mmCIF file of C-alpha atoms in Angstrom:
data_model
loop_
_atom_site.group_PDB
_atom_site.id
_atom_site.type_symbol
_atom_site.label_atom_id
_atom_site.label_comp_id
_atom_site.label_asym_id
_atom_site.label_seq_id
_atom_site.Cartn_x
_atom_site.Cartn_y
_atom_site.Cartn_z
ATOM 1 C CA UNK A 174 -1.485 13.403 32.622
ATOM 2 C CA UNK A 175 -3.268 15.464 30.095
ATOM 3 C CA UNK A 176 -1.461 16.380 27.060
ATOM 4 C CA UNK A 177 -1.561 19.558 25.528
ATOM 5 C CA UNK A 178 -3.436 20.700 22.867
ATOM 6 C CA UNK A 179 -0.283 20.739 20.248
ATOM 7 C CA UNK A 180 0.301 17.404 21.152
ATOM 8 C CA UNK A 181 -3.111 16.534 20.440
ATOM 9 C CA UNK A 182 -3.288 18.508 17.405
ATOM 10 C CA UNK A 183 0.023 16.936 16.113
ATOM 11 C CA UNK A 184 -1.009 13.031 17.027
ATOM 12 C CA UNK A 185 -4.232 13.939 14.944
ATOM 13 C CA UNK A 186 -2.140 15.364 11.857
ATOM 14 C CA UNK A 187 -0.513 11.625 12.070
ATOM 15 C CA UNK A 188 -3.095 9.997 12.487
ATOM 16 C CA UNK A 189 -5.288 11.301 9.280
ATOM 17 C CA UNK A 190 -1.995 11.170 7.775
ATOM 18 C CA UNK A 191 -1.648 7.164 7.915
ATOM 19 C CA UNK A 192 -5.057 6.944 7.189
ATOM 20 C CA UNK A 193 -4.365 8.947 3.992
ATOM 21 C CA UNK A 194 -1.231 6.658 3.304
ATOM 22 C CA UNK A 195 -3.383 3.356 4.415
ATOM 23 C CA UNK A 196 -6.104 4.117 1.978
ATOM 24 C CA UNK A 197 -3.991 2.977 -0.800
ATOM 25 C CA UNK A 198 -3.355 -0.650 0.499
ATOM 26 C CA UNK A 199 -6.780 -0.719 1.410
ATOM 27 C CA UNK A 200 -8.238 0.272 -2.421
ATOM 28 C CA UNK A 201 -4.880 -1.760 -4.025
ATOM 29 C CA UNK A 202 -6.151 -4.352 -1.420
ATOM 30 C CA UNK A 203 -9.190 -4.446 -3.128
ATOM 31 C CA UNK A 204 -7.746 -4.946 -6.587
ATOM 32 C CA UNK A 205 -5.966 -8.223 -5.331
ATOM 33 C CA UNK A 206 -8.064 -9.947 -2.966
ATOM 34 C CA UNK A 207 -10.867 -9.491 -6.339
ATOM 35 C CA UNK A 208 -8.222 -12.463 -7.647
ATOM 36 C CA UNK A 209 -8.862 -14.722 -4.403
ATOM 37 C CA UNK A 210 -6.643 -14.358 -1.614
ATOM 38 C CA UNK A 211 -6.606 -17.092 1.398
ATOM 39 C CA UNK A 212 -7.047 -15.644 4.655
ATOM 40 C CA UNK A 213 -3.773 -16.930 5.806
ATOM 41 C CA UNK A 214 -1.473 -14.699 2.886
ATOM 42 C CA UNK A 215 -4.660 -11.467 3.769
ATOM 43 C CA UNK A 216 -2.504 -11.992 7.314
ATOM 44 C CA UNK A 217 0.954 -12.225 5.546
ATOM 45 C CA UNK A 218 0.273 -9.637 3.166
ATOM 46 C CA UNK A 219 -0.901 -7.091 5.786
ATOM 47 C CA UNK A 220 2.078 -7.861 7.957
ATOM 48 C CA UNK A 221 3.979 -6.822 5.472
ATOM 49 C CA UNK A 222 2.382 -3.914 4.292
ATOM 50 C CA UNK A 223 1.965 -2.481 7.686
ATOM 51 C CA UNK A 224 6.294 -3.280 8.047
ATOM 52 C CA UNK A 225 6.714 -1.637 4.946
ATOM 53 C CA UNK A 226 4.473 1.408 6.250
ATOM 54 C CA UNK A 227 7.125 1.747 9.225
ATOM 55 C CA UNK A 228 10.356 1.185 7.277
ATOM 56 C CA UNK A 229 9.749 3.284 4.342
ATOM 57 C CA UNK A 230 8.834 6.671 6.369
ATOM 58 C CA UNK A 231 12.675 5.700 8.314
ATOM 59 C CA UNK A 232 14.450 5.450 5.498
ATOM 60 C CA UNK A 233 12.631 8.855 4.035
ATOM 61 C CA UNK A 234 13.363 10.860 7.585
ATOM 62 C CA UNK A 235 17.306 9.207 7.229
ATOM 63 C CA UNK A 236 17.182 10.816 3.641
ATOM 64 C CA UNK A 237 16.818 14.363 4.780
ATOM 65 C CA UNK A 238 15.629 17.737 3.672
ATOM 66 C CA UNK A 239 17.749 18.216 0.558
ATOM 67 C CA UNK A 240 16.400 14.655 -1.140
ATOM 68 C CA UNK A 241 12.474 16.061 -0.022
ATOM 69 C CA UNK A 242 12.179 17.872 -3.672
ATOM 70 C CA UNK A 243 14.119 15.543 -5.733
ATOM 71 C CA UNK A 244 12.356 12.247 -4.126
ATOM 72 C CA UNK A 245 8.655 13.559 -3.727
ATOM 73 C CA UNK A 246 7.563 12.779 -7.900
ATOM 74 C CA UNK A 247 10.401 10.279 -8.064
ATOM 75 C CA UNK A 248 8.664 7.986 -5.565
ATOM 76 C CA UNK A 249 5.547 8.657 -6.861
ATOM 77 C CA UNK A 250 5.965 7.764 -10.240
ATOM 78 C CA UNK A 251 8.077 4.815 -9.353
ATOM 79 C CA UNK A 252 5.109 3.499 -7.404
ATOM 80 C CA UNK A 253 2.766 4.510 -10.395
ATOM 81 C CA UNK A 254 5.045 2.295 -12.856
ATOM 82 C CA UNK A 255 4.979 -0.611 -10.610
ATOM 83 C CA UNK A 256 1.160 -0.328 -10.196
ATOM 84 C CA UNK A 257 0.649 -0.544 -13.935
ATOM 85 C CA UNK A 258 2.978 -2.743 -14.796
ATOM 86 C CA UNK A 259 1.559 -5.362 -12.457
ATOM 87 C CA UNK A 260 -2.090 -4.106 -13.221
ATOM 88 C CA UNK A 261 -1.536 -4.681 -16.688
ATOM 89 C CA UNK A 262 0.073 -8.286 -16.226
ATOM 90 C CA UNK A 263 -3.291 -9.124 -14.132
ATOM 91 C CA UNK A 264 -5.410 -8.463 -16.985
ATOM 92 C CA UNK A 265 -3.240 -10.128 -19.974
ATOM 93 C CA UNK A 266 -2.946 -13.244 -17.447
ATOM 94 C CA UNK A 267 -6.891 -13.492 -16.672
ATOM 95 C CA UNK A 268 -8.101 -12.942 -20.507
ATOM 96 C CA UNK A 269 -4.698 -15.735 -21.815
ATOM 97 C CA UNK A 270 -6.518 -18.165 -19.259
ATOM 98 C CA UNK A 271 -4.495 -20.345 -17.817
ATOM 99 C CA UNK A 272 -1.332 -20.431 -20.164
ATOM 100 C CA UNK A 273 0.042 -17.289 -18.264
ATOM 101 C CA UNK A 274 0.985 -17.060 -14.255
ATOM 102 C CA UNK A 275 -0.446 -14.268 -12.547
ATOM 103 C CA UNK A 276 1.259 -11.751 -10.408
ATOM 104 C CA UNK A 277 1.968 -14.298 -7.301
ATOM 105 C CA UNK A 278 1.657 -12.195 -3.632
ATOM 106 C CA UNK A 279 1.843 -15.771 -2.075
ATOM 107 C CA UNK A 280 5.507 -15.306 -3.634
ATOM 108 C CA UNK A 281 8.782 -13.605 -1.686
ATOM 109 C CA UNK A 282 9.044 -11.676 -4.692
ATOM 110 C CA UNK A 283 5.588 -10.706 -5.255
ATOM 111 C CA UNK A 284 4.623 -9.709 -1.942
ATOM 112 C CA UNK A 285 7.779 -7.225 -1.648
ATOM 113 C CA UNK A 286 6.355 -5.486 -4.700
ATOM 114 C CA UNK A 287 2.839 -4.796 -3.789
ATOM 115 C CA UNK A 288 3.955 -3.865 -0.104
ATOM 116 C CA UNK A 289 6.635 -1.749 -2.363
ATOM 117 C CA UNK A 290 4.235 -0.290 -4.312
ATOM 118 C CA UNK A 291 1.847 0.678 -1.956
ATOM 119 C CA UNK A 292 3.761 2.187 0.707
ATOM 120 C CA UNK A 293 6.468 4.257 -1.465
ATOM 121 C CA UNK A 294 4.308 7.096 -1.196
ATOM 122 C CA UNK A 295 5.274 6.798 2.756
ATOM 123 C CA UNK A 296 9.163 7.015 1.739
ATOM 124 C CA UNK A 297 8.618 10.743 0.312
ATOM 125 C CA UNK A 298 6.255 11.917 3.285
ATOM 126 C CA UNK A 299 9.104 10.115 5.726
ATOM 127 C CA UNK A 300 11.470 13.069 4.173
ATOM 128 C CA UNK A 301 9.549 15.895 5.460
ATOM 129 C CA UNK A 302 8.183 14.130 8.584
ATOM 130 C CA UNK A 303 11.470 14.434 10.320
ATOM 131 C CA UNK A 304 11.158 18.254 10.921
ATOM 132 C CA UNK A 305 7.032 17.888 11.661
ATOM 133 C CA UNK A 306 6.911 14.975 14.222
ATOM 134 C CA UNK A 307 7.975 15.016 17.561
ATOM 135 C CA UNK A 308 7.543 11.535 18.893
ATOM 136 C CA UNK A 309 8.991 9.524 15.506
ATOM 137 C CA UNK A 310 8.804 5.496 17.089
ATOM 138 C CA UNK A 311 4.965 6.739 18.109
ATOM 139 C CA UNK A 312 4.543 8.062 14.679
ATOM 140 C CA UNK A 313 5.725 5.334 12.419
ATOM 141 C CA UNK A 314 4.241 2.342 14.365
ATOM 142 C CA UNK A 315 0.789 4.520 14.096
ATOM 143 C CA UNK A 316 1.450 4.271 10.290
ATOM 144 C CA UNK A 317 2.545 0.845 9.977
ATOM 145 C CA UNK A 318 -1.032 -0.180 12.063
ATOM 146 C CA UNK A 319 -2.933 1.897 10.074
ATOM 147 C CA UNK A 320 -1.646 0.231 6.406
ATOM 148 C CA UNK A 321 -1.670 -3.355 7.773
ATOM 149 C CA UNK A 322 -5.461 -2.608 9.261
ATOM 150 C CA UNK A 323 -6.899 -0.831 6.422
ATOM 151 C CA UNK A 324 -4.564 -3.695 4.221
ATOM 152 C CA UNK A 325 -6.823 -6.477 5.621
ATOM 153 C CA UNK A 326 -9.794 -4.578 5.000
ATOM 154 C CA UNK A 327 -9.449 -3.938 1.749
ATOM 155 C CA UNK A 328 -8.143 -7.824 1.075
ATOM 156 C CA UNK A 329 -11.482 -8.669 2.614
ATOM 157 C CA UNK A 330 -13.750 -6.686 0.787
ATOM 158 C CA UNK A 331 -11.899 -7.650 -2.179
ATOM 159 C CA UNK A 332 -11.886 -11.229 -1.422
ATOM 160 C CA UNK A 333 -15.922 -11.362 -1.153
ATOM 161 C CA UNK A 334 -16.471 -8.954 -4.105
ATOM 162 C CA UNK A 335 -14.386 -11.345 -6.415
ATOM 163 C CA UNK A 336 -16.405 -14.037 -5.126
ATOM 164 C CA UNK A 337 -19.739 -12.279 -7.021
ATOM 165 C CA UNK A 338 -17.729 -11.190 -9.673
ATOM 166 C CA UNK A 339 -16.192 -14.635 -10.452
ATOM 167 C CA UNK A 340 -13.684 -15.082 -13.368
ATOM 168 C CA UNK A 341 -13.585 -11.922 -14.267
ATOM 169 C CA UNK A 342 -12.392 -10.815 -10.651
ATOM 170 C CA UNK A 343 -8.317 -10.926 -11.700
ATOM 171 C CA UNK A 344 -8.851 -8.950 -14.858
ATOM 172 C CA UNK A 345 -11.546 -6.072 -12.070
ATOM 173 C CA UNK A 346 -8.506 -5.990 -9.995
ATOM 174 C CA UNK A 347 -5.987 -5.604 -12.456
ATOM 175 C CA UNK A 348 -7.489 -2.945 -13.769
ATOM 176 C CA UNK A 349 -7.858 -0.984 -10.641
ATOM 177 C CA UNK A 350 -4.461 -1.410 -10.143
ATOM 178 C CA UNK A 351 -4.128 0.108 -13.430
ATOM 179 C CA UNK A 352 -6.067 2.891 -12.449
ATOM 180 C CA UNK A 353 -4.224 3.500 -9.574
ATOM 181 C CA UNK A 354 -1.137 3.442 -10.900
ATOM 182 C CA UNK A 355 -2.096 6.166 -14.061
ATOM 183 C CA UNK A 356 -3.381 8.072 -10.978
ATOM 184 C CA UNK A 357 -0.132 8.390 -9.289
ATOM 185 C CA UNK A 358 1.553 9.392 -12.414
ATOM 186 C CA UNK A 359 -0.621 12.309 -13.120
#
């Protein structure tokens, strides 16, 4: 069976669409595998991620139409906060030394929030993807493979970049989660 061209057309919208959504937990990804990341919690982290990348775009589509305005810049700058909030806690903890603990993904806690804070952007594009997409299970498992993939990648590169970079890796990817974060608020 072929498919038609709208069908092709709209599975290509989705799929640029998670890449757009998985390029954030692939350049945060970079910020915290620069810290050192064991390839077991790159695994866990991604996992994660790529859950979060399915449940967040369901609980936007559950939301509806009328919470599409008032949740669009909500999410965002909720996800902005969170980014330099943590960002910022990187770099205090890796210039104090060791007398400060760093943000923790290896943690329940910590890994919810960068998962969080990386995939809210999917909870306000969830809103507006009811009316678009046709085939939603098809639509958010593409997105939740796409974040945990391009998750892992960005760990990786990450995780050998901080190797070069050395100490100074936590306070690199702190500050790119800084960056990221300032981004999403303007």
């Amino acid at each position: 069976m072929f498919a038609t061209s709208m069908e092709l057309g709209q599975l290509l919208t989705i799929i640029i669409m998670a890449i757009a959504l998985g390029l954030d937990a692939f350049s945060l990804g970079i910020g915290i595998g620069m810290k050192g990341v064991r390839l077991l919690d790159i695994l866990k982290i991604s996992i994660v991620i790529g859950i979060f990348h399915v449940i967040m775009p369901l609980m936007g589509m559950f939301m509806g139409h009328y919470a599409s305005s008032l949740l669009g810049n909500v999410a965002t700058a909720a996800g902005g906060c969170l980014l330099i909030l943590l960002g910022a806690h990187m770099v205090y903890s890796s210039l104090r030394g060791e007398d400060v603990s760093s943000f923790d993904h290896s943690t329940l806690w910590g890994l919810t929030l960068f998962a969080l804070s990386v995939s809210i952007d999917s909870l306000s594009v969830g809103v507006s993807l009811g009316m678009f997409a046709s085939d939603i299970v098809l639509t958010v498992l593409i997105f939740g493979a796409f974040g945990g993939l391009m998750s892992i990648a960005g760990l990786l590169l990450g995780r050998r970049v901080g190797n070069w970079v050395g100490e100074y890796g936590e306070a690199f990817g702190g500050l790119i989660l800084l960056a990221f974060g300032i981004k999403f608020l303007l």
